[in-house]
Short mmCIF file of C-alpha atoms in Angstrom, two decimals:
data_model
loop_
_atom_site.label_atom_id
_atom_site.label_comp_id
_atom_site.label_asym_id
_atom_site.label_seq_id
_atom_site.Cartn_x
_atom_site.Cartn_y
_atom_site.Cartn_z
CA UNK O 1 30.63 -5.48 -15.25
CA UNK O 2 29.98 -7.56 -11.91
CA UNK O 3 26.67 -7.62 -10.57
CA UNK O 4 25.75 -8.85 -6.68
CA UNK O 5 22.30 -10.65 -6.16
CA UNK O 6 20.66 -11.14 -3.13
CA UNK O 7 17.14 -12.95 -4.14
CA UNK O 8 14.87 -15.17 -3.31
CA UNK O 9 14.75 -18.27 -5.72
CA UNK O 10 11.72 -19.06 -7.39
CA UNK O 11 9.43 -21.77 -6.27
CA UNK O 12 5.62 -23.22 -7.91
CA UNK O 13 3.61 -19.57 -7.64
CA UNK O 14 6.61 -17.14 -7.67
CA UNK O 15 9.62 -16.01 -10.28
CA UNK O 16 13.09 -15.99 -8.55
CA UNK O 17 13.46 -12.31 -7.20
CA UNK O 18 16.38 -10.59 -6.92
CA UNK O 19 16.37 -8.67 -3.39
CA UNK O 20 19.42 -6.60 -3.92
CA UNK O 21 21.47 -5.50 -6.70
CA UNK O 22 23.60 -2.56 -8.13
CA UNK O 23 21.30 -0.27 -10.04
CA UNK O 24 19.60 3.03 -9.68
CA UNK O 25 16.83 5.44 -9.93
CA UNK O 26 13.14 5.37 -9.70
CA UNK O 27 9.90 7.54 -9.62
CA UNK O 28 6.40 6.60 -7.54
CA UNK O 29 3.30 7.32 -8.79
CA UNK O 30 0.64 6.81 -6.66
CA UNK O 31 -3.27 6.23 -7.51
CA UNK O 32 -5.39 7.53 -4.38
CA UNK O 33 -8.96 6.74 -5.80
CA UNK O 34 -11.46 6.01 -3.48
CA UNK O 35 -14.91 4.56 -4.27
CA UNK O 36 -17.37 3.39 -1.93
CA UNK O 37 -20.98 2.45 -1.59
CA UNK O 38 -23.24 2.99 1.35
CA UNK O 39 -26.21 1.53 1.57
CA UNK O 40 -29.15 1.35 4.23
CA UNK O 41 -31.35 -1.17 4.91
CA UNK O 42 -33.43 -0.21 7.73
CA UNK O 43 -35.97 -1.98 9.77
CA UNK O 44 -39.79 -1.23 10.61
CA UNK O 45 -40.70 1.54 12.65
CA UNK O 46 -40.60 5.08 11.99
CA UNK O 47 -37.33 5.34 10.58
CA UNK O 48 -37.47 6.31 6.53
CA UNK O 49 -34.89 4.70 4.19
CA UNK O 50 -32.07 6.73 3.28
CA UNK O 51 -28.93 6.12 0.61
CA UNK O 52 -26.49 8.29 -0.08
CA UNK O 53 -22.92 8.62 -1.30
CA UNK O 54 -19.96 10.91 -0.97
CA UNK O 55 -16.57 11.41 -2.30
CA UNK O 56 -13.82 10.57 0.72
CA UNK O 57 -11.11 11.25 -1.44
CA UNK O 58 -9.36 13.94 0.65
CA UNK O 59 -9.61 11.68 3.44
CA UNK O 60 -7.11 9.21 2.83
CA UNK O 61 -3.35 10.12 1.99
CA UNK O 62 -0.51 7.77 0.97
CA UNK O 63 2.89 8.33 0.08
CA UNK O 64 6.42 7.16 -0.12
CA UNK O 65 7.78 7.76 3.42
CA UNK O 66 11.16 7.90 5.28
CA UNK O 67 10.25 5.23 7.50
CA UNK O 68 7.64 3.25 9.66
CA UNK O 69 7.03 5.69 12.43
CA UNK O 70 7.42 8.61 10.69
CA UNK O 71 4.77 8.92 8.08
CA UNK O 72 6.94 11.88 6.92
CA UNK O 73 6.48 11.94 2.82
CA UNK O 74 9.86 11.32 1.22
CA UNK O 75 9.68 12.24 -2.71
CA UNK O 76 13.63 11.65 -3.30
CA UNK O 77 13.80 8.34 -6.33
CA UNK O 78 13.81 4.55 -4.76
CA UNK O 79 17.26 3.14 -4.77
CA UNK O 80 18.08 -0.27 -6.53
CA UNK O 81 18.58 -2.12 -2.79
CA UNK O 82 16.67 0.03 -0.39
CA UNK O 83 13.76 -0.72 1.76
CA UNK O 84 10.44 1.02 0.26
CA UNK O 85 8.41 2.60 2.54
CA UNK O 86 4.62 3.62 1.79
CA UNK O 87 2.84 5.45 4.12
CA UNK O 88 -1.09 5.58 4.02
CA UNK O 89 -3.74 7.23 6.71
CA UNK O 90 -6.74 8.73 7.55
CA UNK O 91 -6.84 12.65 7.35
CA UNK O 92 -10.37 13.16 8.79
CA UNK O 93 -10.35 11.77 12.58
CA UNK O 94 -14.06 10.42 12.28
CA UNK O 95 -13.25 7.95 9.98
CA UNK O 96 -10.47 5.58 10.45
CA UNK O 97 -8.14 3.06 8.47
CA UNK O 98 -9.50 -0.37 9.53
CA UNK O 99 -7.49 -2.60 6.93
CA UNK O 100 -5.15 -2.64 4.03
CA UNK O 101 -7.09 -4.80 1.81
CA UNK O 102 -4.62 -5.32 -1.46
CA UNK O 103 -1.38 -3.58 -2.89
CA UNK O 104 0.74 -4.18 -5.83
CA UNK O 105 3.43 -2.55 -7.06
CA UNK O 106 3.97 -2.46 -11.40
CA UNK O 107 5.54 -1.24 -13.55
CA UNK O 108 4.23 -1.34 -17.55
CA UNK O 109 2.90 -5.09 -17.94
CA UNK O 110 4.85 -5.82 -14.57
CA UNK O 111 3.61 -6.23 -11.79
CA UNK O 112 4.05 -7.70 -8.02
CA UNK O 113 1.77 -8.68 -5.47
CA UNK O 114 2.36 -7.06 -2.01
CA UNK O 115 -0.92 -7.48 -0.09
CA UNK O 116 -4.04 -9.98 -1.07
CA UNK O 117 -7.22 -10.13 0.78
CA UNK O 118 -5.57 -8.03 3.89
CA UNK O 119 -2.15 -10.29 3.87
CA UNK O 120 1.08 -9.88 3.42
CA UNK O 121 1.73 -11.62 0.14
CA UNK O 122 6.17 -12.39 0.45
CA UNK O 123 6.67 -12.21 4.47
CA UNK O 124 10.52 -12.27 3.80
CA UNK O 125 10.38 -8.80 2.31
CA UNK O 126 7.50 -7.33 3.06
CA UNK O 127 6.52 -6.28 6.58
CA UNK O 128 2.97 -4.46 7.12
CA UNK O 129 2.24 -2.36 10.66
CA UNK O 130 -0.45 -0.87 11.72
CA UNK O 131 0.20 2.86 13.60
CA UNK O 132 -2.72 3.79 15.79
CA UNK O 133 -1.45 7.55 16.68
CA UNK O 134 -1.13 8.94 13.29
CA UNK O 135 -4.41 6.69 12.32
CA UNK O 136 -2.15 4.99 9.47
CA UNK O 137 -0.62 1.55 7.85
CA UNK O 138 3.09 1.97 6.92
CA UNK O 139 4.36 -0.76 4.67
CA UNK O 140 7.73 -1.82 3.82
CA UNK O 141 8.70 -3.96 1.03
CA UNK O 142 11.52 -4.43 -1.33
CA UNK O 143 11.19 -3.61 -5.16
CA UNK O 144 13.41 -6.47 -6.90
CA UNK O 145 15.75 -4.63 -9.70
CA UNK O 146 15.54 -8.27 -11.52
CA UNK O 147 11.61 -8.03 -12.22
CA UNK O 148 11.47 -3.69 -12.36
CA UNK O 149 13.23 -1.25 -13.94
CA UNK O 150 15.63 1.24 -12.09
CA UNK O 151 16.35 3.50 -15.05
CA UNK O 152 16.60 6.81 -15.30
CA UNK O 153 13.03 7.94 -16.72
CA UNK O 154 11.36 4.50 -15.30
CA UNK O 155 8.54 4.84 -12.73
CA UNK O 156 6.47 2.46 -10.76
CA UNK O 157 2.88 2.38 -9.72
CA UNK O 158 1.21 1.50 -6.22
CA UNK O 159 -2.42 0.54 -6.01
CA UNK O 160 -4.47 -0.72 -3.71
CA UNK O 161 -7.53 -1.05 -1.43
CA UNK O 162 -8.23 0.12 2.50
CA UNK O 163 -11.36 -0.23 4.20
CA UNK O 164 -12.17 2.18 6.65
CA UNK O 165 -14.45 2.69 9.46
CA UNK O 166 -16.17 5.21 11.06
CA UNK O 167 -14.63 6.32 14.55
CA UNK O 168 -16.73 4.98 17.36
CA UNK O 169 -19.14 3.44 14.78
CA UNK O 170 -21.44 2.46 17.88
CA UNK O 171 -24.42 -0.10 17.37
CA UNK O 172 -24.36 -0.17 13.74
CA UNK O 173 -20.55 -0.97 12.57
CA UNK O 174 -21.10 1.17 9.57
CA UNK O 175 -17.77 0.99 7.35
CA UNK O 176 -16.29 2.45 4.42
CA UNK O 177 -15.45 0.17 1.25
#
């Protein structure tokens, strides 16, 4: 057998990673949980104190995708190789995607930074853009075969953090954690 490795060799915080290589197949599972807490602290005057909460679930979507601009769901496996795409926005147009706080990809006990507090965590293979007319963030990264598994039966897991805003929030900036 003769294997090809394009990777990135391994320095004080990170293993060596191997960018490309000959191997195959992969499932996504994504984790879409949403929690936030809104809470009101309001000034003298006639106004009453109010807190409340509500379950945004429904409004954000993410998904493997075919490509940066597209934002078109793509459920065929991951390819040992191959760019991976992950497409997350806003379904309600009052409240928007304001930043991509964290990602990380895993796999078992595995696991890979992507983004950290809103940055992209490896530059040379992961690339992060914001997309303003579908109210989304598109990610691409690569998956190294050296550090995950590409089996048949093997899956990965993306999770990760967004804060959103309100649409034309006004005076009060409210936003969504």
């Amino acid at each position: 057998c003769q294997v090809v490795d394009l990777f990135i060799p391994a320095n004080n915080t990170l293993p060596k990673m191997v960018i490309e290589e000959d191997k195959r197949n992969l499932v996504i599972a994504f984790d879409l949980s949403v929690d936030f807490q809104l809470d009101n602290d309001l000034g003298a005057g006639n106004v009453g104190e109010g807190a409340g909460s509500t379950n945004v679930d429904s409004y954000v979507e993410a998904c493997k995708c075919d490509g940066v601009q597209s934002f078109t769901c793509d459920s065929s496996p991951l390819l040992p190789n191959r760019e991976l795409f992950v497409c997350i926005k806003s379904m309600s147009p009052d409240v928007e995607i304001d930043t991509l706080n964290s990602m990380v990809v895993s796999q078992n006990t595995t696991s890979m930074d992507v983004i950290v507090a809103g940055q992209v965590e490896i530059p040379s293979i992961t690339s992060r853009e914001y997309v303003p007319g579908v109210n989304g963030i598109a990610v691409s990264t690569r998956v190294p075969p050296n550090i995950f598994s590409f089996r048949a039966g093997s899956s990965i897991t993306i999770a990760g953090g967004v804060e959103m805003q309100f649409v034309d929030s006004g005076l009060f900036g409210r936003k969504l954690l």
